[in-house]
Amino acid sequence: PEIFSVFPMDTQVLALLLFFIPATLANFSANGLTIKLEAHMEHCFYDDVREPGAKIFFAFQVTSGGALDIDVFIDAGNQKSFWSVERETEARILFKAPVEGTYRFCFSNKMSTLTHKTVQFNMAIGDPLEGEIVPGLGPLKYNAVKQPSRVERSIIKIAEGLRSVQAAQEYLATREHAHSRAAQRTNDRVFHWAALETLILIGMSLAQVWYLQRCFEVKRQI
């Protein structure tokens, strides 16, 4: 704090951001997980919520397999199927935990008879900034921070914005990957059908030439 005392407020904000943003970006990591579900298979993940009202973020996308659909449900403590969807390709939800306890996030491919599914998902419980070390501020503890200064509020707001940008980038990257694979599969099918049609046309052309030659042949008997 002493090194900024001789600068105007705008310069202090800029200097803190120059230290804080690279440190925050360096701590960013891809939290996405990928699982493969065989036909008639169900897979669940568990996480604990320590207090009601905690923020829970959950997002998933089916990247390959069949019609790109999956059944998903969340059990909140003793509340079965607190949230559920059927035959969905993707979804994103953000909600507050109604109760504390163990939460279960399940993916079900039981409706599929033969096709396996590949699912990529992200989930986070609690405030992702809680406990993060900010240069000049130390670890963030929202319950302990009382009446933060304008600089601190600006830094916290930018940190939350960066987290949102990271989540959006991961989501868009997943969508781009799934759509890219679908486009590649479609392109391969079009190419194979076009090659097959070309071979059929060449064969038919050769057959027609041969047939016309036979029709105009003159047979002489000696």
XYZ file of C-alpha atoms in Angstrom:
222
model
C 0.000 0.000 0.000
C 2.830 2.437 0.727
C 4.167 2.309 -2.824
C 0.866 3.627 -4.176
C 0.400 6.409 -1.672
C 2.157 8.986 -3.848
C 0.083 8.254 -6.955
C -3.429 9.473 -7.842
C -6.356 7.100 -7.252
C -6.697 6.166 -10.956
C -3.013 5.265 -11.078
C -3.410 3.113 -7.962
C -6.283 1.206 -9.582
C -4.296 0.696 -12.771
C -1.212 -0.484 -10.917
C -3.185 -2.960 -8.806
C -4.876 -4.317 -11.911
C -1.531 -4.756 -13.667
C -0.447 -6.976 -10.758
C -3.782 -8.662 -10.169
C -5.038 -9.606 -13.649
C -1.963 -11.642 -14.715
C -1.971 -13.423 -11.355
C -5.656 -14.228 -11.713
C -5.249 -15.464 -15.289
C -2.303 -17.588 -14.224
C -4.519 -19.329 -11.678
C -7.201 -20.072 -14.239
C -7.481 -23.768 -15.043
C -9.866 -25.852 -17.129
C -12.282 -27.459 -14.702
C -14.051 -29.424 -17.402
C -14.267 -33.203 -17.069
C -15.076 -35.675 -19.819
C -16.740 -39.037 -19.273
C -17.805 -41.830 -21.590
C -21.102 -43.567 -20.843
C -21.795 -46.939 -22.385
C -25.342 -48.022 -23.227
C -27.571 -48.688 -20.162
C -24.958 -47.017 -17.933
C -25.332 -44.359 -15.237
C -22.496 -42.409 -13.640
C -22.689 -40.038 -10.662
C -20.416 -37.482 -9.016
C -20.671 -36.308 -5.412
C -19.779 -33.052 -3.687
C -20.552 -31.588 -0.277
C -22.345 -28.313 0.398
C -21.518 -26.986 3.838
C -24.179 -24.320 4.152
C -27.551 -23.493 2.563
C -27.465 -20.702 0.016
C -24.076 -21.628 -1.437
C -23.785 -20.955 -5.152
C -23.752 -24.028 -7.402
C -22.813 -23.865 -11.061
C -23.360 -26.868 -13.317
C -23.015 -27.185 -17.090
C -22.782 -30.145 -19.444
C -22.730 -30.933 -23.146
C -22.883 -34.199 -25.075
C -20.015 -34.084 -27.564
C -20.489 -37.398 -29.366
C -22.697 -40.452 -29.603
C -26.099 -41.157 -31.096
C -28.486 -38.217 -31.164
C -26.239 -36.261 -28.736
C -28.728 -36.589 -25.877
C -28.442 -37.666 -22.238
C -30.548 -37.800 -19.070
C -29.230 -35.716 -16.161
C -30.467 -35.227 -12.612
C -29.231 -33.601 -9.403
C -30.074 -34.816 -5.907
C -29.844 -32.108 -3.239
C -29.172 -33.833 0.065
C -32.326 -35.799 0.826
C -34.263 -34.150 -2.003
C -34.335 -36.646 -4.859
C -34.298 -35.265 -8.409
C -34.005 -31.663 -7.218
C -33.284 -30.803 -10.871
C -33.524 -33.079 -13.900
C -33.691 -33.072 -17.702
C -34.291 -35.866 -20.196
C -32.709 -36.359 -23.606
C -30.912 -33.011 -23.528
C -27.794 -32.147 -25.509
C -26.576 -29.333 -23.250
C -27.601 -27.174 -20.316
C -26.199 -24.561 -17.917
C -27.672 -23.764 -14.502
C -26.681 -21.554 -11.590
C -28.659 -21.838 -8.356
C -28.388 -21.518 -4.594
C -28.229 -24.694 -2.556
C -31.560 -25.162 -0.701
C -30.014 -27.385 1.985
C -26.596 -28.484 3.161
C -25.377 -32.013 2.641
C -24.050 -34.230 -0.129
C -25.184 -33.334 -3.635
C -25.234 -35.940 -6.378
C -24.795 -35.074 -10.082
C -25.774 -38.013 -12.300
C -25.629 -38.750 -16.024
C -27.763 -41.591 -17.340
C -27.515 -43.341 -20.696
C -30.025 -46.029 -19.790
C -32.356 -45.044 -22.641
C -29.686 -45.978 -25.199
C -29.602 -49.584 -26.369
C -26.308 -49.650 -28.285
C -24.730 -46.187 -28.543
C -22.214 -44.840 -26.056
C -22.162 -41.109 -25.228
C -19.281 -38.751 -24.458
C -20.187 -35.941 -22.049
C -18.119 -32.936 -20.984
C -19.228 -31.070 -17.872
C -18.226 -28.441 -15.305
C -19.434 -27.956 -11.763
C -18.425 -25.574 -8.992
C -19.786 -25.123 -5.486
C -19.291 -21.935 -3.494
C -17.796 -18.646 -4.531
C -14.790 -19.364 -6.781
C -13.041 -16.227 -5.515
C -13.266 -17.129 -1.835
C -9.755 -17.548 -0.479
C -8.015 -16.366 -3.647
C -4.878 -14.336 -2.960
C -5.038 -10.855 -4.434
C -1.810 -8.822 -4.551
C -2.099 -5.997 -2.035
C -5.237 -7.479 -0.396
C -4.270 -11.004 0.641
C -6.794 -13.877 0.643
C -10.353 -12.824 -0.163
C -12.769 -13.483 2.699
C -16.050 -11.796 2.018
C -17.381 -12.363 5.517
C -14.317 -10.653 6.987
C -14.140 -7.744 4.559
C -16.118 -4.860 5.947
C -16.712 -1.768 3.877
C -14.037 -2.466 1.217
C -12.452 0.532 -0.426
C -13.231 1.602 -3.955
C -10.038 -0.038 -5.203
C -10.887 -3.322 -3.481
C -14.444 -3.287 -4.833
C -13.101 -2.651 -8.337
C -10.644 -5.534 -8.081
C -13.250 -7.963 -6.744
C -15.707 -6.953 -9.459
C -13.095 -7.448 -12.194
C -12.134 -10.819 -10.693
C -15.756 -11.957 -10.815
C -15.983 -10.739 -14.404
C -12.863 -12.700 -15.352
C -14.306 -15.834 -13.798
C -17.486 -15.354 -15.828
C -15.444 -14.872 -18.982
C -13.489 -18.051 -18.250
C -16.692 -20.058 -17.766
C -18.143 -18.656 -20.990
C -14.943 -19.458 -22.889
C -14.932 -23.051 -21.647
C -18.595 -23.414 -22.599
C -18.044 -21.973 -26.084
C -14.942 -24.118 -26.593
C -16.982 -27.212 -25.769
C -19.720 -26.160 -28.180
C -17.164 -25.431 -30.905
C -15.578 -28.865 -30.403
C -18.925 -30.670 -30.620
C -20.082 -28.704 -33.663
C -16.706 -29.153 -35.342
C -16.922 -32.926 -34.942
C -20.492 -32.952 -36.252
C -19.469 -30.848 -39.264
C -16.500 -33.140 -39.930
C -18.718 -36.234 -39.819
C -21.192 -34.587 -42.186
C -18.391 -33.570 -44.536
C -17.034 -37.133 -44.570
C -20.457 -38.548 -45.408
C -20.979 -36.032 -48.201
C -17.530 -36.824 -49.616
C -18.113 -40.583 -49.557
C -21.543 -40.285 -51.185
C -20.170 -37.913 -53.824
C -17.333 -40.347 -54.608
C -19.799 -43.220 -54.841
C -22.083 -41.228 -57.152
C -19.088 -40.340 -59.350
C -18.117 -43.998 -59.667
C -21.708 -44.961 -60.491
C -21.918 -42.255 -63.191
C -18.611 -43.362 -64.726
C -19.789 -46.966 -64.731
C -23.108 -46.051 -66.325
C -21.338 -43.949 -68.972
C -19.018 -46.823 -69.893
C -21.962 -49.218 -70.018
C -23.900 -46.877 -72.349
C -20.897 -46.503 -74.691
C -20.475 -50.248 -74.809
C -24.188 -50.774 -75.480
C -24.238 -48.191 -78.315
C -21.186 -49.795 -79.891
C -22.974 -53.126 -79.859
C -26.041 -51.595 -81.479
C -24.091 -50.121 -84.441
C -21.818 -53.033 -85.033
C -22.206 -54.580 -88.523
C -21.734 -58.291 -88.648
C -20.567 -59.711 -91.965
C -20.637 -63.315 -92.930
C -17.930 -64.606 -95.230
